[in-house]
mmCIF file of C-alpha atoms in Angstrom:
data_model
loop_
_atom_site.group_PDB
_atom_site.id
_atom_site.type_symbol
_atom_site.label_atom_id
_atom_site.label_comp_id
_atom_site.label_asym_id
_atom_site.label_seq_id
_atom_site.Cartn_x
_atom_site.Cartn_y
_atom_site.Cartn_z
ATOM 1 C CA UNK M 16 91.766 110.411 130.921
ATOM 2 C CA UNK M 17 88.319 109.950 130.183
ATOM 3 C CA UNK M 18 87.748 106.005 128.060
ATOM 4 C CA UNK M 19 84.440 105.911 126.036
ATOM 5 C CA UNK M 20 83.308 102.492 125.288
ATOM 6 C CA UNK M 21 80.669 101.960 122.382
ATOM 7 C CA UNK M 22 78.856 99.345 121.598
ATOM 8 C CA UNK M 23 77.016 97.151 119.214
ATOM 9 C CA UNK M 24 74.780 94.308 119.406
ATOM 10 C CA UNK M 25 75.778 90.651 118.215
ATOM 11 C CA UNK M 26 73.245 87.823 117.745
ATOM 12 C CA UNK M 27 73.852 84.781 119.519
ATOM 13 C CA UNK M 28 73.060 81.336 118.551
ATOM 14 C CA UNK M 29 70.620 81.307 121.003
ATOM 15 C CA UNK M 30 68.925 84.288 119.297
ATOM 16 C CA UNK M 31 69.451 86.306 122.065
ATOM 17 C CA UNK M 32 71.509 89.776 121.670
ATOM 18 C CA UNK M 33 75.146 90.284 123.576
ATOM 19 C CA UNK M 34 76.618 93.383 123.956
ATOM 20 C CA UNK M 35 79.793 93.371 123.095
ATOM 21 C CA UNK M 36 82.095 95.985 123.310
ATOM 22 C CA UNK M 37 82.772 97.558 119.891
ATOM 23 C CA UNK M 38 86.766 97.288 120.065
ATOM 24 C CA UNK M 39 86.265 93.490 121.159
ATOM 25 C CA UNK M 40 84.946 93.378 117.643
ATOM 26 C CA UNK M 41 87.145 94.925 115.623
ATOM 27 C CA UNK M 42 89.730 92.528 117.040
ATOM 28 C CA UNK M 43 88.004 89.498 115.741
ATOM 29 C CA UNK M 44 87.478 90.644 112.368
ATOM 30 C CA UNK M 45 89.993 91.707 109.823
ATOM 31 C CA UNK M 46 90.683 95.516 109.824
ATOM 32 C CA UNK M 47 90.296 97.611 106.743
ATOM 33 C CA UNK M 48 92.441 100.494 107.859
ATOM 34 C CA UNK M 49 95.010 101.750 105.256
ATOM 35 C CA UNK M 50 97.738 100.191 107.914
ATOM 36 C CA UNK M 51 96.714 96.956 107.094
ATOM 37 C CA UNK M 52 95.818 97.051 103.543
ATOM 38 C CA UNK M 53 98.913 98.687 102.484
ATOM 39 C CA UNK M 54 101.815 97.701 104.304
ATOM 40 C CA UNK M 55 104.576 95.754 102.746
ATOM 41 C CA UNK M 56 104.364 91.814 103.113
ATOM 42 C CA UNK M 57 106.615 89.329 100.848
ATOM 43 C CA UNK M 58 103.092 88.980 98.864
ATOM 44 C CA UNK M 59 102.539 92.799 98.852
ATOM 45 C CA UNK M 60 106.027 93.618 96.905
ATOM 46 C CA UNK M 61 104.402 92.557 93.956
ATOM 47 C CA UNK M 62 101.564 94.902 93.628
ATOM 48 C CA UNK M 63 103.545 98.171 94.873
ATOM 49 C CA UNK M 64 105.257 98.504 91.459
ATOM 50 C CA UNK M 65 104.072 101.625 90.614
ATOM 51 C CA UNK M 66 101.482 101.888 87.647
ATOM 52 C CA UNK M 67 101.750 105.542 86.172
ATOM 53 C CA UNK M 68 98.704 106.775 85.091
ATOM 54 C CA UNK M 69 99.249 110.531 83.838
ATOM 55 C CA UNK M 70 103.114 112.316 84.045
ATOM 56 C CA UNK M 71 104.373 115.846 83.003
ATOM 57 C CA UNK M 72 107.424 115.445 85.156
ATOM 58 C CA UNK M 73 111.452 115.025 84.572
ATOM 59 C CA UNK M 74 112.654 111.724 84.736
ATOM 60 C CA UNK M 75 114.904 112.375 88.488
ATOM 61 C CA UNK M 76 111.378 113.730 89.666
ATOM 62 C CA UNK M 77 109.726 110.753 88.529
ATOM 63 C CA UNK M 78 112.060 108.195 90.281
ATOM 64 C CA UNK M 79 112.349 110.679 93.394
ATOM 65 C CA UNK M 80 107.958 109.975 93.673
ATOM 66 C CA UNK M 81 108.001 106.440 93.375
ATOM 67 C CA UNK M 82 110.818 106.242 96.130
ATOM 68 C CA UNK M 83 109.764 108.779 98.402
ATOM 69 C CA UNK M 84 105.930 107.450 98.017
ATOM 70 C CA UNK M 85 107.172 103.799 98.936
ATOM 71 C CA UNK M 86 109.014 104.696 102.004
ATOM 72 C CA UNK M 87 106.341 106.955 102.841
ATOM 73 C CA UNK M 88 103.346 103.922 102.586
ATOM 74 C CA UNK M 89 106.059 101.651 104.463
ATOM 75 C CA UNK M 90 106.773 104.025 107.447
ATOM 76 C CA UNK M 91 103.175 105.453 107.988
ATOM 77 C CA UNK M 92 99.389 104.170 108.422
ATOM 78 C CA UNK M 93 96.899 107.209 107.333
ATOM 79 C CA UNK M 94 97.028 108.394 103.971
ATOM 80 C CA UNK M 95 96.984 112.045 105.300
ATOM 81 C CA UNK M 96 100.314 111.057 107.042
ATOM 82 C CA UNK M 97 101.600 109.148 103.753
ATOM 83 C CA UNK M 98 101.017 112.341 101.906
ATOM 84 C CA UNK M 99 102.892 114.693 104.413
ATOM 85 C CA UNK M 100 105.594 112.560 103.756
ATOM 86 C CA UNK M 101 105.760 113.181 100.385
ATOM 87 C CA UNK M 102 104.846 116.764 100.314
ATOM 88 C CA UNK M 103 108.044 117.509 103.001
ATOM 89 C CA UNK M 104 110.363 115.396 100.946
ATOM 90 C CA UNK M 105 109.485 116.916 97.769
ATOM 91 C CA UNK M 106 109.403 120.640 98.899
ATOM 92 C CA UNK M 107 113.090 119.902 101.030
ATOM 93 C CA UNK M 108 114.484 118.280 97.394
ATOM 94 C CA UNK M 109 112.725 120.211 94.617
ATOM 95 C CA UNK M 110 111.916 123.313 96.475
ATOM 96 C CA UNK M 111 108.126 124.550 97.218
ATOM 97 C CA UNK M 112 104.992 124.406 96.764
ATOM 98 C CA UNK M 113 104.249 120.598 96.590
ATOM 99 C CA UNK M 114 100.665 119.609 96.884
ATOM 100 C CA UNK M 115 99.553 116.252 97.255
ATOM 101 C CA UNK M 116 96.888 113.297 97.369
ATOM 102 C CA UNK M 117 96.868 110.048 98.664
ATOM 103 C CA UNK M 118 94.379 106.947 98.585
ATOM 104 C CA UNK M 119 91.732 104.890 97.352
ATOM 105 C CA UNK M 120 89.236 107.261 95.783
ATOM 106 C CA UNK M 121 89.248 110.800 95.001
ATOM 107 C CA UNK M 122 88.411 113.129 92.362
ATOM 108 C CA UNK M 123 90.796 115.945 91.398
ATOM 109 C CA UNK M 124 91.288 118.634 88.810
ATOM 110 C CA UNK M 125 94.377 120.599 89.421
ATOM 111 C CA UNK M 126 96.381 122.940 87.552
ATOM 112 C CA UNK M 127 100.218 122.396 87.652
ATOM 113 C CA UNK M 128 103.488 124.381 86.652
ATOM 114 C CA UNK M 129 104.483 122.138 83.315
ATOM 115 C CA UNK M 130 106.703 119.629 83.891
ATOM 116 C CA UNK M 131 105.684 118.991 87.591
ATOM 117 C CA UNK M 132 103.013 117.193 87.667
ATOM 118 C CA UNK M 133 102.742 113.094 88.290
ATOM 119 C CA UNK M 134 99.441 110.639 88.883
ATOM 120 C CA UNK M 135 100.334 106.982 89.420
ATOM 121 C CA UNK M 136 99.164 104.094 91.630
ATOM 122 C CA UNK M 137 101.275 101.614 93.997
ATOM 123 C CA UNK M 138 99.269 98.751 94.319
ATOM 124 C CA UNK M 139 95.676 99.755 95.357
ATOM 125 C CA UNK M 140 96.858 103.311 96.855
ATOM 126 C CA UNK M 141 96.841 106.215 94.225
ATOM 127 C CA UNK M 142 99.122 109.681 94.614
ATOM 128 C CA UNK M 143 98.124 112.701 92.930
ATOM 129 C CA UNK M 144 101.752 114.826 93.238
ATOM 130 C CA UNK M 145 102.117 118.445 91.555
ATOM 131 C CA UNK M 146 103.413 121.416 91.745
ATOM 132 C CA UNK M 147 100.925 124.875 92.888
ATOM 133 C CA UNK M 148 102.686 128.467 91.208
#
């Protein structure tokens, strides 16, 4: 197994320059993955209730996304991962061809079969959910 190591340089106060490993760093400083930004805390509960921004979609659907989206953020760390979730879930329960978007910012036009198509946010993350023909 082959370990690269990268590094960056950190001022002292003596104004001379460390090198310190990169990962040494990132454990010091708060991460900004989507693990740690999204994952439920007492605190967090709050913000995931879900704020719907566009729906074409039957009402089962509709509480079938928000469910399936929150155990999705709860159980996984990348959005690409969240969204797999979602997309399984929805093609196992409401039959194919699910397509799907998750996270912070994206830009979309998509057209949908009517009545199965569903934008909303939970807390910060957003999730783009329709249906391809």
């Amino acid at each position: 197994v082959t370990v690269s190591v990268l590094y960056w340089w950190k001022p002292s106060r003596a104004t001379c320059r460390l090198r310190v490993p990169l990962l040494e760093h990132l454990k010091t400083r708060p991460s900004r993955t989507p693990a740690k930004l999204h994952h439920s805390t007492e605190n967090n509960m709050a913000e995931r209730k879900p704020n719907i921004k566009a729906a074409d979609i039957s009402e089962d659907m509709h509480t079938d996304a928000v469910e399936i989206a929150t155990k999705a953020i709860e159980a996984h760390v990348m959005e690409k991962d969240i969204a797999l979730q979602i997309k399984r879930e929805f093609d196992k329960k409401h039959g194919p061809t699910w397509q799907v978007i998750v996270g912070r910012h994206f830009g979309a036009d998509v057209i949908h079969e009517s009545k199965h198509f569903m934008y909303f946010y939970l807390g910060q993350l957003a999730v783009l959910l329709w249906k391809a023909s």
